[in-house]
Amino acid sequence: MANTLNKIEVVTDYKHLQIRELTDTGGYHRRVLQCDQTLAEDEHQEVKDKAEELWTDEVKDKWATHQAEQEAKLKE
Amino acid sequence: MSGIIGGAGSKSGVIGETEIDYEEGTWTPTLLVGTIQSLGDARYVKIGSQVFLYIDYFETDSTDNATNQGVSNFPFTVGDSYSSAVSVNNSANAKRSLAIQNDTHSFFYPAGSTTSSPSSDIISKGFYGWTMSYATI
């Protein structure tokens, strides 16, 4: 990770990790990680630790169910 | 009500007597199918809970534009699915299309269509520009 970790926010029941980083030029860069994602090897260690702590099987199941419901909604 | 939102690149500010939640920065969009060949710009502005996104990119490989093509990897969690505004412009034929957004991504979604399969209007190679807005958590 070239950018510096600035903030981790945990949002929704699905424990999305909202990441804010500082770029070399001092600006912000944002991304969101969901519990069905595989983290990059060079991910910030604090992010890895947070994901390990929060992304339980129960959370992953709830997220998968929610996504399936959304896909079904799109096809209505 | 009037006021100053700091200076260029400011992250917060005051309008009248109310401190507002303002933030701007960059994000890294990813395509649902294939990869962005050449990313021009990808920026966000967040004012309160409202997020405004802008991206432009050049797509050189039309095979990357397939059924269910769209953009993901938003900078903020989507607060209320399907309540966003999205506009897509493709330079190849200068046609605009709408898209639909759920929690994690926006699909190409031709105006007037009831399916997420793109029409030939929006699967060509060329410049693409997206603007989106949605409410976050």
PDB file of C-alpha atoms in Angstrom:
ATOM      1  CA  MET A   1       0.000   0.000   0.000  1.00  0.00           C
ATOM      2  CA  ALA A   2       1.637   3.208  -1.150  1.00  0.00           C
ATOM      3  CA  ASN A   3      -0.841   5.429   0.653  1.00  0.00           C
ATOM      4  CA  THR A   4      -0.847   6.016   4.402  1.00  0.00           C
ATOM      5  CA  LEU A   5      -3.783   4.637   6.363  1.00  0.00           C
ATOM      6  CA  ASN A   6      -5.743   7.527   7.828  1.00  0.00           C
ATOM      7  CA  LYS A   7      -9.022   6.076   9.100  1.00  0.00           C
ATOM      8  CA  ILE A   8     -11.029   2.836   9.247  1.00  0.00           C
ATOM      9  CA  GLU A   9     -14.794   3.143   9.671  1.00  0.00           C
ATOM     10  CA  VAL A  10     -17.014   0.100  10.239  1.00  0.00           C
ATOM     11  CA  VAL A  11     -20.451   0.588   8.701  1.00  0.00           C
ATOM     12  CA  THR A  12     -23.677  -1.423   8.364  1.00  0.00           C
ATOM     13  CA  ASP A  13     -24.562  -4.798   9.895  1.00  0.00           C
ATOM     14  CA  TYR A  14     -22.406  -6.356   7.204  1.00  0.00           C
ATOM     15  CA  LYS A  15     -19.276  -4.774   8.680  1.00  0.00           C
ATOM     16  CA  HIS A  16     -18.103  -2.943   5.601  1.00  0.00           C
ATOM     17  CA  LEU A  17     -14.702  -1.369   6.206  1.00  0.00           C
ATOM     18  CA  GLN A  18     -14.595   2.173   4.906  1.00  0.00           C
ATOM     19  CA  ILE A  19     -10.957   3.064   4.425  1.00  0.00           C
ATOM     20  CA  ARG A  20      -9.533   6.547   4.131  1.00  0.00           C
ATOM     21  CA  GLU A  21      -5.909   6.971   3.124  1.00  0.00           C
ATOM     22  CA  LEU A  22      -3.594   9.907   2.632  1.00  0.00           C
ATOM     23  CA  THR A  23      -1.867  10.123  -0.721  1.00  0.00           C
ATOM     24  CA  ASP A  24       1.652  11.399  -1.360  1.00  0.00           C
ATOM     25  CA  THR A  25       0.208  14.785  -2.294  1.00  0.00           C
ATOM     26  CA  GLY A  26      -1.752  15.080   0.946  1.00  0.00           C
ATOM     27  CA  GLY A  27      -5.140  14.338  -0.579  1.00  0.00           C
ATOM     28  CA  TYR A  28      -7.601  11.701   0.512  1.00  0.00           C
ATOM     29  CA  HIS A  29      -8.195   8.394  -1.240  1.00  0.00           C
ATOM     30  CA  ARG A  30     -11.209   6.260  -0.323  1.00  0.00           C
ATOM     31  CA  ARG A  31     -12.357   2.672  -0.752  1.00  0.00           C
ATOM     32  CA  VAL A  32     -14.770   0.258   0.874  1.00  0.00           C
ATOM     33  CA  LEU A  33     -14.037  -3.396   1.625  1.00  0.00           C
ATOM     34  CA  GLN A  34     -16.831  -5.961   1.918  1.00  0.00           C
ATOM     35  CA  CYS A  35     -16.645  -9.211   3.845  1.00  0.00           C
ATOM     36  CA  ASP A  36     -16.740 -11.373   0.702  1.00  0.00           C
ATOM     37  CA  GLN A  37     -13.548  -9.790  -0.590  1.00  0.00           C
ATOM     38  CA  THR A  38     -10.072 -11.264  -0.384  1.00  0.00           C
ATOM     39  CA  LEU A  39      -7.656  -8.732   0.982  1.00  0.00           C
ATOM     40  CA  ALA A  40      -4.496  -7.959  -0.934  1.00  0.00           C
ATOM     41  CA  GLU A  41      -1.253  -9.269   0.495  1.00  0.00           C
ATOM     42  CA  ASP A  42       0.059  -5.724   0.841  1.00  0.00           C
ATOM     43  CA  GLU A  43      -3.081  -4.506   2.619  1.00  0.00           C
ATOM     44  CA  HIS A  44      -2.485  -2.415   5.763  1.00  0.00           C
ATOM     45  CA  GLN A  45      -2.037  -4.715   8.766  1.00  0.00           C
ATOM     46  CA  GLU A  46      -4.644  -2.780  10.793  1.00  0.00           C
ATOM     47  CA  VAL A  47      -7.184  -3.398   8.042  1.00  0.00           C
ATOM     48  CA  LYS A  48      -6.315  -7.102   7.969  1.00  0.00           C
ATOM     49  CA  ASP A  49      -6.702  -7.312  11.746  1.00  0.00           C
ATOM     50  CA  LYS A  50     -10.060  -5.527  11.669  1.00  0.00           C
ATOM     51  CA  ALA A  51     -11.359  -7.804   8.928  1.00  0.00           C
ATOM     52  CA  GLU A  52     -10.187 -10.883  10.826  1.00  0.00           C
ATOM     53  CA  GLU A  53     -12.000  -9.660  13.924  1.00  0.00           C
ATOM     54  CA  LEU A  54     -15.290  -8.602  12.333  1.00  0.00           C
ATOM     55  CA  TRP A  55     -15.882 -10.744   9.257  1.00  0.00           C
ATOM     56  CA  THR A  56     -17.352 -13.759  10.979  1.00  0.00           C
ATOM     57  CA  ASP A  57     -19.175 -16.547   9.144  1.00  0.00           C
ATOM     58  CA  GLU A  58     -22.452 -15.107  10.450  1.00  0.00           C
ATOM     59  CA  VAL A  59     -21.690 -11.695   8.933  1.00  0.00           C
ATOM     60  CA  LYS A  60     -20.619 -13.286   5.638  1.00  0.00           C
ATOM     61  CA  ASP A  61     -23.832 -15.330   5.483  1.00  0.00           C
ATOM     62  CA  LYS A  62     -25.982 -12.268   6.149  1.00  0.00           C
ATOM     63  CA  TRP A  63     -24.158 -10.322   3.440  1.00  0.00           C
ATOM     64  CA  ALA A  64     -24.542 -13.165   0.918  1.00  0.00           C
ATOM     65  CA  THR A  65     -28.278 -13.337   1.639  1.00  0.00           C
ATOM     66  CA  HIS A  66     -28.614  -9.582   1.256  1.00  0.00           C
ATOM     67  CA  GLN A  67     -26.791  -9.617  -2.070  1.00  0.00           C
ATOM     68  CA  ALA A  68     -28.950 -12.452  -3.377  1.00  0.00           C
ATOM     69  CA  GLU A  69     -32.036 -10.435  -2.463  1.00  0.00           C
ATOM     70  CA  GLN A  70     -30.654  -7.442  -4.338  1.00  0.00           C
ATOM     71  CA  GLU A  71     -29.935  -9.493  -7.454  1.00  0.00           C
ATOM     72  CA  ALA A  72     -33.488 -10.865  -7.354  1.00  0.00           C
ATOM     73  CA  LYS A  73     -34.815  -7.318  -7.017  1.00  0.00           C
ATOM     74  CA  LEU A  74     -32.888  -6.279 -10.133  1.00  0.00           C
ATOM     75  CA  LYS A  75     -34.608  -8.991 -12.133  1.00  0.00           C
ATOM     76  CA  GLU A  76     -38.122  -8.025 -11.024  1.00  0.00           C
TER      77      GLU A  76
ATOM     78  CA  MET B   1     -27.131  31.424   4.300  1.00  0.00           C
ATOM     79  CA  SER B   2     -23.642  31.955   2.997  1.00  0.00           C
ATOM     80  CA  GLY B   3     -20.136  31.141   4.045  1.00  0.00           C
ATOM     81  CA  ILE B   4     -16.683  29.976   3.149  1.00  0.00           C
ATOM     82  CA  ILE B   5     -15.632  26.394   2.770  1.00  0.00           C
ATOM     83  CA  GLY B   6     -11.973  26.802   3.689  1.00  0.00           C
ATOM     84  CA  GLY B   7      -9.594  27.112   0.755  1.00  0.00           C
ATOM     85  CA  ALA B   8      -8.722  24.872  -2.137  1.00  0.00           C
ATOM     86  CA  GLY B   9      -8.678  21.239  -1.116  1.00  0.00           C
ATOM     87  CA  SER B  10     -10.258  21.978   2.243  1.00  0.00           C
ATOM     88  CA  LYS B  11     -11.734  19.068   4.165  1.00  0.00           C
ATOM     89  CA  SER B  12     -14.282  20.893   6.268  1.00  0.00           C
ATOM     90  CA  GLY B  13     -15.797  24.283   6.678  1.00  0.00           C
ATOM     91  CA  VAL B  14     -18.408  26.505   8.214  1.00  0.00           C
ATOM     92  CA  ILE B  15     -21.489  27.895   6.531  1.00  0.00           C
ATOM     93  CA  GLY B  16     -23.098  30.496   8.735  1.00  0.00           C
ATOM     94  CA  GLU B  17     -22.851  28.966  12.186  1.00  0.00           C
ATOM     95  CA  THR B  18     -23.111  25.386  11.025  1.00  0.00           C
ATOM     96  CA  GLU B  19     -20.016  23.288  10.605  1.00  0.00           C
ATOM     97  CA  ILE B  20     -20.526  21.102   7.589  1.00  0.00           C
ATOM     98  CA  ASP B  21     -19.142  17.689   6.806  1.00  0.00           C
ATOM     99  CA  TYR B  22     -17.250  18.201   3.562  1.00  0.00           C
ATOM    100  CA  GLU B  23     -14.610  15.966   2.045  1.00  0.00           C
ATOM    101  CA  GLU B  24     -13.065  15.518  -1.366  1.00  0.00           C
ATOM    102  CA  GLY B  25     -10.581  13.044  -2.729  1.00  0.00           C
ATOM    103  CA  THR B  26      -9.913  10.273  -5.198  1.00  0.00           C
ATOM    104  CA  TRP B  27     -11.108   6.688  -5.547  1.00  0.00           C
ATOM    105  CA  THR B  28     -10.246   3.717  -7.736  1.00  0.00           C
ATOM    106  CA  PRO B  29     -13.165   2.439  -9.812  1.00  0.00           C
ATOM    107  CA  THR B  30     -13.142  -1.096 -11.159  1.00  0.00           C
ATOM    108  CA  LEU B  31     -15.219  -2.497 -13.996  1.00  0.00           C
ATOM    109  CA  LEU B  32     -17.482  -5.474 -13.320  1.00  0.00           C
ATOM    110  CA  VAL B  33     -16.267  -7.056 -16.568  1.00  0.00           C
ATOM    111  CA  GLY B  34     -12.668  -6.641 -17.721  1.00  0.00           C
ATOM    112  CA  THR B  35     -10.420  -3.811 -16.626  1.00  0.00           C
ATOM    113  CA  ILE B  36     -10.223  -0.086 -17.240  1.00  0.00           C
ATOM    114  CA  GLN B  37      -7.617   0.371 -19.948  1.00  0.00           C
ATOM    115  CA  SER B  38      -6.824   3.985 -19.184  1.00  0.00           C
ATOM    116  CA  LEU B  39      -8.246   5.841 -16.206  1.00  0.00           C
ATOM    117  CA  GLY B  40      -8.407   9.596 -16.678  1.00  0.00           C
ATOM    118  CA  ASP B  41      -9.818  10.803 -13.397  1.00  0.00           C
ATOM    119  CA  ALA B  42     -11.843   9.456 -10.493  1.00  0.00           C
ATOM    120  CA  ARG B  43     -12.903  11.921  -7.836  1.00  0.00           C
ATOM    121  CA  TYR B  44     -15.454  12.242  -5.089  1.00  0.00           C
ATOM    122  CA  VAL B  45     -17.009  15.029  -3.104  1.00  0.00           C
ATOM    123  CA  LYS B  46     -19.018  14.263   0.022  1.00  0.00           C
ATOM    124  CA  ILE B  47     -21.257  16.876   1.560  1.00  0.00           C
ATOM    125  CA  GLY B  48     -23.039  15.631   4.631  1.00  0.00           C
ATOM    126  CA  SER B  49     -24.348  12.197   3.720  1.00  0.00           C
ATOM    127  CA  GLN B  50     -24.530  12.915  -0.020  1.00  0.00           C
ATOM    128  CA  VAL B  51     -21.739  11.529  -2.197  1.00  0.00           C
ATOM    129  CA  PHE B  52     -20.958  12.810  -5.688  1.00  0.00           C
ATOM    130  CA  LEU B  53     -18.699  10.698  -7.898  1.00  0.00           C
ATOM    131  CA  TYR B  54     -17.030  11.480 -11.186  1.00  0.00           C
ATOM    132  CA  ILE B  55     -14.924   9.215 -13.363  1.00  0.00           C
ATOM    133  CA  ASP B  56     -13.685   9.239 -16.906  1.00  0.00           C
ATOM    134  CA  TYR B  57     -11.776   6.508 -18.676  1.00  0.00           C
ATOM    135  CA  PHE B  58     -10.862   5.267 -22.099  1.00  0.00           C
ATOM    136  CA  GLU B  59     -11.842   1.770 -23.075  1.00  0.00           C
ATOM    137  CA  THR B  60      -9.741   0.334 -25.887  1.00  0.00           C
ATOM    138  CA  ASP B  61     -11.096  -3.186 -25.793  1.00  0.00           C
ATOM    139  CA  SER B  62     -14.752  -3.450 -26.680  1.00  0.00           C
ATOM    140  CA  THR B  63     -14.822  -7.046 -25.452  1.00  0.00           C
ATOM    141  CA  ASP B  64     -14.515  -5.607 -21.959  1.00  0.00           C
ATOM    142  CA  ASN B  65     -17.942  -4.115 -22.418  1.00  0.00           C
ATOM    143  CA  ALA B  66     -20.345  -6.936 -21.997  1.00  0.00           C
ATOM    144  CA  THR B  67     -23.653  -7.823 -20.464  1.00  0.00           C
ATOM    145  CA  ASN B  68     -23.915  -6.559 -16.909  1.00  0.00           C
ATOM    146  CA  GLN B  69     -21.015  -4.196 -17.341  1.00  0.00           C
ATOM    147  CA  GLY B  70     -20.743  -1.602 -14.629  1.00  0.00           C
ATOM    148  CA  VAL B  71     -18.520   0.100 -12.093  1.00  0.00           C
ATOM    149  CA  SER B  72     -17.741  -0.882  -8.505  1.00  0.00           C
ATOM    150  CA  ASN B  73     -15.370  -0.091  -5.646  1.00  0.00           C
ATOM    151  CA  PHE B  74     -17.166   3.041  -4.473  1.00  0.00           C
ATOM    152  CA  PRO B  75     -15.445   5.308  -1.951  1.00  0.00           C
ATOM    153  CA  PHE B  76     -18.372   5.217   0.506  1.00  0.00           C
ATOM    154  CA  THR B  77     -20.969   2.608   1.404  1.00  0.00           C
ATOM    155  CA  VAL B  78     -24.290   3.081  -0.364  1.00  0.00           C
ATOM    156  CA  GLY B  79     -26.924   3.967   2.198  1.00  0.00           C
ATOM    157  CA  ASP B  80     -30.062   3.231   0.276  1.00  0.00           C
ATOM    158  CA  SER B  81     -29.853   0.987  -2.784  1.00  0.00           C
ATOM    159  CA  TYR B  82     -31.602   1.966  -5.986  1.00  0.00           C
ATOM    160  CA  SER B  83     -32.032   5.566  -4.913  1.00  0.00           C
ATOM    161  CA  SER B  84     -29.091   6.998  -6.777  1.00  0.00           C
ATOM    162  CA  ALA B  85     -28.729   9.158  -9.845  1.00  0.00           C
ATOM    163  CA  VAL B  86     -26.300   7.970 -12.495  1.00  0.00           C
ATOM    164  CA  SER B  87     -25.432   9.302 -15.917  1.00  0.00           C
ATOM    165  CA  VAL B  88     -23.109   7.606 -18.394  1.00  0.00           C
ATOM    166  CA  ASN B  89     -21.761   9.153 -21.541  1.00  0.00           C
ATOM    167  CA  ASN B  90     -19.960   7.268 -24.272  1.00  0.00           C
ATOM    168  CA  SER B  91     -17.935   9.198 -26.820  1.00  0.00           C
ATOM    169  CA  ALA B  92     -18.285   6.523 -29.511  1.00  0.00           C
ATOM    170  CA  ASN B  93     -21.774   7.564 -30.382  1.00  0.00           C
ATOM    171  CA  ALA B  94     -22.380  10.406 -27.930  1.00  0.00           C
ATOM    172  CA  LYS B  95     -25.349   8.637 -26.444  1.00  0.00           C
ATOM    173  CA  ARG B  96     -26.256   8.900 -22.825  1.00  0.00           C
ATOM    174  CA  SER B  97     -27.533   6.024 -20.817  1.00  0.00           C
ATOM    175  CA  LEU B  98     -28.738   5.547 -17.328  1.00  0.00           C
ATOM    176  CA  ALA B  99     -27.491   3.032 -14.842  1.00  0.00           C
ATOM    177  CA  ILE B 100     -28.830   1.467 -11.722  1.00  0.00           C
ATOM    178  CA  GLN B 101     -26.926   1.142  -8.514  1.00  0.00           C
ATOM    179  CA  ASN B 102     -27.132  -1.272  -5.641  1.00  0.00           C
ATOM    180  CA  ASP B 103     -24.977  -1.598  -2.535  1.00  0.00           C
ATOM    181  CA  THR B 104     -21.731  -2.240  -4.315  1.00  0.00           C
ATOM    182  CA  HIS B 105     -21.907  -1.291  -7.964  1.00  0.00           C
ATOM    183  CA  SER B 106     -23.643   0.584 -10.783  1.00  0.00           C
ATOM    184  CA  PHE B 107     -24.771  -1.266 -13.890  1.00  0.00           C
ATOM    185  CA  PHE B 108     -25.043   0.086 -17.394  1.00  0.00           C
ATOM    186  CA  TYR B 109     -28.769   0.228 -17.781  1.00  0.00           C
ATOM    187  CA  PRO B 110     -30.051   1.666 -21.042  1.00  0.00           C
ATOM    188  CA  ALA B 111     -32.739   4.285 -20.624  1.00  0.00           C
ATOM    189  CA  GLY B 112     -36.142   2.716 -21.040  1.00  0.00           C
ATOM    190  CA  SER B 113     -34.815  -0.805 -20.644  1.00  0.00           C
ATOM    191  CA  THR B 114     -36.101  -3.200 -18.035  1.00  0.00           C
ATOM    192  CA  THR B 115     -33.083  -5.447 -18.160  1.00  0.00           C
ATOM    193  CA  SER B 116     -29.461  -4.879 -17.243  1.00  0.00           C
ATOM    194  CA  SER B 117     -28.225  -6.112 -20.620  1.00  0.00           C
ATOM    195  CA  PRO B 118     -26.614  -3.159 -22.371  1.00  0.00           C
ATOM    196  CA  SER B 119     -27.640  -2.058 -25.796  1.00  0.00           C
ATOM    197  CA  SER B 120     -25.042  -1.694 -28.553  1.00  0.00           C
ATOM    198  CA  ASP B 121     -25.092   2.046 -27.805  1.00  0.00           C
ATOM    199  CA  ILE B 122     -23.009   1.570 -24.712  1.00  0.00           C
ATOM    200  CA  ILE B 123     -20.740  -1.355 -25.425  1.00  0.00           C
ATOM    201  CA  SER B 124     -18.410   0.371 -27.881  1.00  0.00           C
ATOM    202  CA  LYS B 125     -14.836   1.294 -27.182  1.00  0.00           C
ATOM    203  CA  GLY B 126     -14.111   4.955 -26.582  1.00  0.00           C
ATOM    204  CA  PHE B 127     -14.228   7.512 -23.790  1.00  0.00           C
ATOM    205  CA  TYR B 128     -16.662   6.980 -20.978  1.00  0.00           C
ATOM    206  CA  GLY B 129     -17.737   9.509 -18.399  1.00  0.00           C
ATOM    207  CA  TRP B 130     -19.838   8.731 -15.367  1.00  0.00           C
ATOM    208  CA  THR B 131     -21.364  11.010 -12.804  1.00  0.00           C
ATOM    209  CA  MET B 132     -23.149   9.527  -9.842  1.00  0.00           C
ATOM    210  CA  SER B 133     -24.643  10.664  -6.608  1.00  0.00           C
ATOM    211  CA  TYR B 134     -26.059   8.712  -3.708  1.00  0.00           C
ATOM    212  CA  ALA B 135     -26.643   8.911   0.010  1.00  0.00           C
ATOM    213  CA  THR B 136     -24.209   7.118   2.245  1.00  0.00           C
ATOM    214  CA  ILE B 137     -24.701   5.777   5.772  1.00  0.00           C
TER     215      ILE B 137
END
